[in-house]
Short mmCIF file of C-alpha atoms in Angstrom, two decimals:
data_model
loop_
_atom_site.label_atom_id
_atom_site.label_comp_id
_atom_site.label_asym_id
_atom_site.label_seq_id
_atom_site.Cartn_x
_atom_site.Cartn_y
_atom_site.Cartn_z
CA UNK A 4 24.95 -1.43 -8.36
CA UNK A 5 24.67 -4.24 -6.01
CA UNK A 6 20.97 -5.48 -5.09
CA UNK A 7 21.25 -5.17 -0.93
CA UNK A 8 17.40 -5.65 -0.78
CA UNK A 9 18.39 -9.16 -2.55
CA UNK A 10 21.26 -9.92 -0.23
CA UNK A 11 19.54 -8.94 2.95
CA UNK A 12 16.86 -11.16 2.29
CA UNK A 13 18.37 -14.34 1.87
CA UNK A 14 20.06 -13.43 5.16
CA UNK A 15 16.94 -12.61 6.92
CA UNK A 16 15.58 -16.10 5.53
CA UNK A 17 18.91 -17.86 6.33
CA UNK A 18 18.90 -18.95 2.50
CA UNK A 19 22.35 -18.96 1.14
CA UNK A 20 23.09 -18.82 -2.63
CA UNK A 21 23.57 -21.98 -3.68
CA UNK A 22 19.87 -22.82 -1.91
CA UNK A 23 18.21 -20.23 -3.97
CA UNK A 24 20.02 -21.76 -7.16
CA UNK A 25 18.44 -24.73 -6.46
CA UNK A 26 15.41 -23.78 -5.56
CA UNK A 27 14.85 -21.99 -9.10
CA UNK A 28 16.64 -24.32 -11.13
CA UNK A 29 19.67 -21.80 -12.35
CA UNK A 30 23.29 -21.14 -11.63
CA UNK A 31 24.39 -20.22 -8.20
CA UNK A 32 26.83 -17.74 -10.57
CA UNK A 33 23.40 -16.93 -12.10
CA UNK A 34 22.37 -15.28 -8.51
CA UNK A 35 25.64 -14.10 -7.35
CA UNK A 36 25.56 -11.70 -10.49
CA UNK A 37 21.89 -10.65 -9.68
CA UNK A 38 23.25 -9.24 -6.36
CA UNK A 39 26.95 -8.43 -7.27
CA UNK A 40 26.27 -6.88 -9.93
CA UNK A 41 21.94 -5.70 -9.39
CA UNK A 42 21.12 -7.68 -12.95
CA UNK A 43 17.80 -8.13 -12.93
CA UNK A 44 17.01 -11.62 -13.50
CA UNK A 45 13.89 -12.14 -16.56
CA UNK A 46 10.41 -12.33 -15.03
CA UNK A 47 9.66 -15.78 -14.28
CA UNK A 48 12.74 -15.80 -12.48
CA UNK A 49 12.04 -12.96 -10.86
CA UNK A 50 8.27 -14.67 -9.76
CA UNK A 51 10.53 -17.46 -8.64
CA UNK A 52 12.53 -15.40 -6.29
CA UNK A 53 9.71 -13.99 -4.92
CA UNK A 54 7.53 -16.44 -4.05
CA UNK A 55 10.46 -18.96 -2.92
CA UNK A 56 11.67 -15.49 -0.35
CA UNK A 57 8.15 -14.37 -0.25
CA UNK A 58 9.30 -11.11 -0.59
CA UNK A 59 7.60 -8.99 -3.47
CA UNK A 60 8.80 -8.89 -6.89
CA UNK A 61 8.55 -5.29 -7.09
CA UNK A 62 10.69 -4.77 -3.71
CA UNK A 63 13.59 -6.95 -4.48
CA UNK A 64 13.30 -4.88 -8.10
CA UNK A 65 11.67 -1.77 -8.04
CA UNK A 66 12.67 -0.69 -12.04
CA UNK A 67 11.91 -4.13 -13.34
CA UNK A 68 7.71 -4.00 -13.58
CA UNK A 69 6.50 -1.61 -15.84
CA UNK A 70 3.72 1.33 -14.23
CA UNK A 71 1.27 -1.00 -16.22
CA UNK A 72 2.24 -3.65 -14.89
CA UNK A 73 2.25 -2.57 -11.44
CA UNK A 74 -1.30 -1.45 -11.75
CA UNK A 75 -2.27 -4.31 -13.59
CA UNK A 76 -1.23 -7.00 -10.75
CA UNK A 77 -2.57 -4.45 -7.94
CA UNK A 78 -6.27 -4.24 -9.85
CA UNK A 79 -6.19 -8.02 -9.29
CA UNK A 80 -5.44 -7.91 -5.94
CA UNK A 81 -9.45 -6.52 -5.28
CA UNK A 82 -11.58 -9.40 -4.66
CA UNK A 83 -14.97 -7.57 -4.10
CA UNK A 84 -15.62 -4.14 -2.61
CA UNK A 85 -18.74 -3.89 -0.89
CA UNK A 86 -20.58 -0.68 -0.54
CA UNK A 87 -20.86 -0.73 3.70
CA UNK A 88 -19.25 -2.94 6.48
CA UNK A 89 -22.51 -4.55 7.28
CA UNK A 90 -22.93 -6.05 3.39
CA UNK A 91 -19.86 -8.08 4.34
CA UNK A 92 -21.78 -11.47 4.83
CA UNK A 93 -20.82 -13.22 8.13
CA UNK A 94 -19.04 -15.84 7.29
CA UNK A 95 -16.33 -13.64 5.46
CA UNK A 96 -14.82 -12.62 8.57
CA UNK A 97 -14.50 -16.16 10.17
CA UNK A 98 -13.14 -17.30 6.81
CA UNK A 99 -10.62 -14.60 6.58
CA UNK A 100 -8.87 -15.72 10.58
CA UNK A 101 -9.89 -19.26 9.78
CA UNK A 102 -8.04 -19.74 6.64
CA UNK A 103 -4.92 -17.76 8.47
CA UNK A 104 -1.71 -19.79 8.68
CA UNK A 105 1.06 -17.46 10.24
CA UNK A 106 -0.78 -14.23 10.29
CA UNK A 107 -3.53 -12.42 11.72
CA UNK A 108 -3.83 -8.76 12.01
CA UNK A 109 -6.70 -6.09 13.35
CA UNK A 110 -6.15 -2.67 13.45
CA UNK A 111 -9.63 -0.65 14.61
CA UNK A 112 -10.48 2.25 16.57
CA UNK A 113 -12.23 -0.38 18.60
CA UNK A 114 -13.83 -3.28 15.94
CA UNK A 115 -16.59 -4.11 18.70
CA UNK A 116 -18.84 -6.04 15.92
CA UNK A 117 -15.29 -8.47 16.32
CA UNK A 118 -15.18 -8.49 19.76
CA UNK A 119 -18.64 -9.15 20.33
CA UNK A 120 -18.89 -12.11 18.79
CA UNK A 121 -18.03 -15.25 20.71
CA UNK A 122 -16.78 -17.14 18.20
CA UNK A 123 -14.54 -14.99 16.44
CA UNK A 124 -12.98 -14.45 19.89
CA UNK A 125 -12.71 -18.11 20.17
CA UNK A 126 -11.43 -18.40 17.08
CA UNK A 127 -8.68 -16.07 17.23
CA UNK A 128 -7.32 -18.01 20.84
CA UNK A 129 -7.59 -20.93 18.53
CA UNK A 130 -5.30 -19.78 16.47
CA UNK A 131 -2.91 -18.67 18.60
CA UNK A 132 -2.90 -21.82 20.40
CA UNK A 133 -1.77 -23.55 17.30
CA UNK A 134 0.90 -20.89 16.48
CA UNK A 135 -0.97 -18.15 14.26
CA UNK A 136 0.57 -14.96 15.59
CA UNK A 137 -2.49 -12.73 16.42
CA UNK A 138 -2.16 -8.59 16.75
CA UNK A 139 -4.75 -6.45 17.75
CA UNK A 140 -4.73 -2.96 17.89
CA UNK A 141 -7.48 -0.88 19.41
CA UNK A 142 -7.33 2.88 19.72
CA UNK A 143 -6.54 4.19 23.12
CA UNK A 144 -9.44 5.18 25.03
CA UNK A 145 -8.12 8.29 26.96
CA UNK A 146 -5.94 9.87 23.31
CA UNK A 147 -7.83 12.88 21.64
CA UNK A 148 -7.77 10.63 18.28
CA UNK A 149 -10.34 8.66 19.93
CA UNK A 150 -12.18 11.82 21.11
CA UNK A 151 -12.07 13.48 17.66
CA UNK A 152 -12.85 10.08 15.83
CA UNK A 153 -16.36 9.80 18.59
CA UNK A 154 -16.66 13.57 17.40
CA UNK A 155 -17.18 13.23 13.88
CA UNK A 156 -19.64 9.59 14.58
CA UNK A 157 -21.87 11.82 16.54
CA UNK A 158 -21.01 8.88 19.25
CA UNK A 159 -18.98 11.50 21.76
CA UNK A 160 -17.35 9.73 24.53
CA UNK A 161 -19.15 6.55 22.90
CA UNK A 162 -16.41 5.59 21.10
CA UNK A 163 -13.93 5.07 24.19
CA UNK A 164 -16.63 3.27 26.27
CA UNK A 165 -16.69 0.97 23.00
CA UNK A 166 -13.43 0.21 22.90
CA UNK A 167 -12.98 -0.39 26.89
CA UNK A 168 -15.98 -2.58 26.35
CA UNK A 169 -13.95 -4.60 23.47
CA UNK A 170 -10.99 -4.80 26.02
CA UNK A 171 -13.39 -6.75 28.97
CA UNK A 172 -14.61 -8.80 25.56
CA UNK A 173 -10.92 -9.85 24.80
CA UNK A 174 -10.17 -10.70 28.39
CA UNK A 175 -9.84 -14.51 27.60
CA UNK A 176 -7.78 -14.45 25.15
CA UNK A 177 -5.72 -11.37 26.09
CA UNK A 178 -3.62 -14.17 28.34
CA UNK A 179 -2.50 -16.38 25.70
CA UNK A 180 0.75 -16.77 24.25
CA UNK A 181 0.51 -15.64 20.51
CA UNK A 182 -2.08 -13.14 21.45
CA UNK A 183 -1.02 -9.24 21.72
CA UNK A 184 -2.75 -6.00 22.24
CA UNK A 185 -1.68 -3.08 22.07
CA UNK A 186 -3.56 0.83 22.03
CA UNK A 187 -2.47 3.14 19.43
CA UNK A 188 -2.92 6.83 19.39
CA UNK A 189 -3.01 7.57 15.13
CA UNK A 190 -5.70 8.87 13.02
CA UNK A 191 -7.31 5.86 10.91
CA UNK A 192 -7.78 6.53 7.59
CA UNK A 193 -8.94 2.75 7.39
CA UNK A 194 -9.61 0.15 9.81
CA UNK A 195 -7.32 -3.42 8.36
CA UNK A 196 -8.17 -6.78 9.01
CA UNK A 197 -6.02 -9.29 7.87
CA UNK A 198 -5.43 -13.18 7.71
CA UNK A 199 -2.38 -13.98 6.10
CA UNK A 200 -2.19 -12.74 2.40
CA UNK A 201 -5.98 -11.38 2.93
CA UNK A 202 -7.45 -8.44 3.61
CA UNK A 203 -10.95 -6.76 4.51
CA UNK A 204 -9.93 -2.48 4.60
CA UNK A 205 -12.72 -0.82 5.90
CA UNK A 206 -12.61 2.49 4.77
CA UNK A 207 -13.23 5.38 6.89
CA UNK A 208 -15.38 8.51 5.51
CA UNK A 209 -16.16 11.57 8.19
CA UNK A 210 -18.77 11.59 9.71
CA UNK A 211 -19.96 8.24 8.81
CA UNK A 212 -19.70 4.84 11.52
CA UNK A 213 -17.67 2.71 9.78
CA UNK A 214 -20.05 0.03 9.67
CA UNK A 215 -21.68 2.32 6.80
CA UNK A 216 -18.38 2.44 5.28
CA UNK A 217 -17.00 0.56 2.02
CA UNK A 218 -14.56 -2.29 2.23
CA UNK A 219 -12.35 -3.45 0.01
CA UNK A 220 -11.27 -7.38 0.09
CA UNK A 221 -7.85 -7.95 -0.77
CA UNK A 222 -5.76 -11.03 -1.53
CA UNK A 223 -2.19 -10.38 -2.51
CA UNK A 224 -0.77 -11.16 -6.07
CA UNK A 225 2.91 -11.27 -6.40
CA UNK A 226 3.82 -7.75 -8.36
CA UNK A 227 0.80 -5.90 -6.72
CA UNK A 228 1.28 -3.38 -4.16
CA UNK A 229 -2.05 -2.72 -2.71
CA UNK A 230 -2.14 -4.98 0.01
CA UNK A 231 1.84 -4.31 1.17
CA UNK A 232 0.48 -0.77 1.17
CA UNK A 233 -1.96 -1.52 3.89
CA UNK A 234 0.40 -4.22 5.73
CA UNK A 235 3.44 -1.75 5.78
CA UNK A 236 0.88 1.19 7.35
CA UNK A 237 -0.15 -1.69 10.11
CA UNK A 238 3.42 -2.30 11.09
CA UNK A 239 4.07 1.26 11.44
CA UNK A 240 1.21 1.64 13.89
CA UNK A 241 2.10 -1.56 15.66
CA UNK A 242 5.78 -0.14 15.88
CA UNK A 243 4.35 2.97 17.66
CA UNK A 244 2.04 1.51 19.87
CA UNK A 245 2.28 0.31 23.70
CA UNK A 246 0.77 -3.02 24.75
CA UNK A 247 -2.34 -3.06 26.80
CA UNK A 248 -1.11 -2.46 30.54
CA UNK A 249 2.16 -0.41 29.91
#
């Protein structure tokens, strides 16, 4: 059976056979049969691929890692966990959009500790200025998510004041080019920031503020799937959600 996830990513990446070839030091015959034919190549190889496409091992071949190994590369994908959001020390958040090349991500109810802070704020503009893509999603004030999600804080109509409070804080960047916000209407099982291959997932536990909450810190390790669990459930929010203004 032909390897289509294979193929379709060397489109998507405009890298044509003979590149790849190259770039791993084997036959382009070597990598037509890997996709003609769905061989699976043997793991360094396979590493190769993968970090060359950046595309995960275990996506472009699902049956080639072992469960054990699967686990094994997602266990070290954890960093640190930390037993509430405000254990995180400061500087971890800065670091984590700092360090960000191509990619930073916020998905929150409304993340006002973020939005609060000046220089975060100033940051993330920043980064869009020198081409960092920057999403943020805050929940929509006026959906019964929100409502619910005030509900079980004990914060009532709290919660949407928050996050229309976050949206005056983002005012100067909300402009930008690189910059977009959009207002989603899901339940959060976690609240996701992420800078490129990094992640802080703050966990959400009823009837606890999430700055009481644990968060994991993630950093992705080829083979893993941990952290493209939590990226995939961003994009499917993002997908769903309406920019700021529509």
């Amino acid at each position: 059976m032909a390897n289509e996830r294979l193929r379709a990513a060397l489109l998507e990446r405009g890298v044509s056979i003979a590149e790849l070839a190259t770039a791993i030091q084997v036959d382009p015959k070597t990598v037509e049969r890997w996709i003609t034919k769905g061989r699976a190549p043997y793991r360094k190889h396979r590493y190769a691929v993968a970090t060359h496409l950046g595309i995960d091992e275990s996506y472009l071949w699902p049956e080639a890692l072992t469960r054990e190994q699967v686990a094994s590369a997602s266990e070290s994908e954890i960093v640190t966990v930390y037993p509430h959001r405000w254990a995180v020390p400061r500087d971890a958040w800065g670091r984590l959009f700092a360090q960000a090349q191509n990619e930073i991500g916020i998905l929150v109810y409304s993340g006002l500790f973020l939005a609060d802070d000046a220089g975060i704020v100033r940051m993330l503009g920043e980064k869009a200025a020198a081409g960092v893509r920057v999403r943020i999603l805050l929940g929509d004030p006026d959906s019964p998510e929100v409502a619910q999600r005030g509900a079980d804080e004990g914060i009532d109509d709290g919660m949407a004041a928050k996050i229309r409070n976050v949206l005056v804080l983002y005012r100067p960047i909300r402009s930008l080019d690189g910059v977009e916000i959009r207002l989603h209407r899901t339940v959060l099982y976690n609240s996701i920031y992420r800078g490129d291959d990094q992640l802080l997932v703050n966990t959400h536990v009823y009837g606890v503020p999430a700055g009481n909450a644990p968060v994991l810190h993630l950093r992705k390790v080829l083979g893993g799937d941990m952290v493209t669990t939590y990226v995939e459930s961003f994009e499917r929010v993002w997908e769903q959600a309406p920019p700021v203004g529509s």
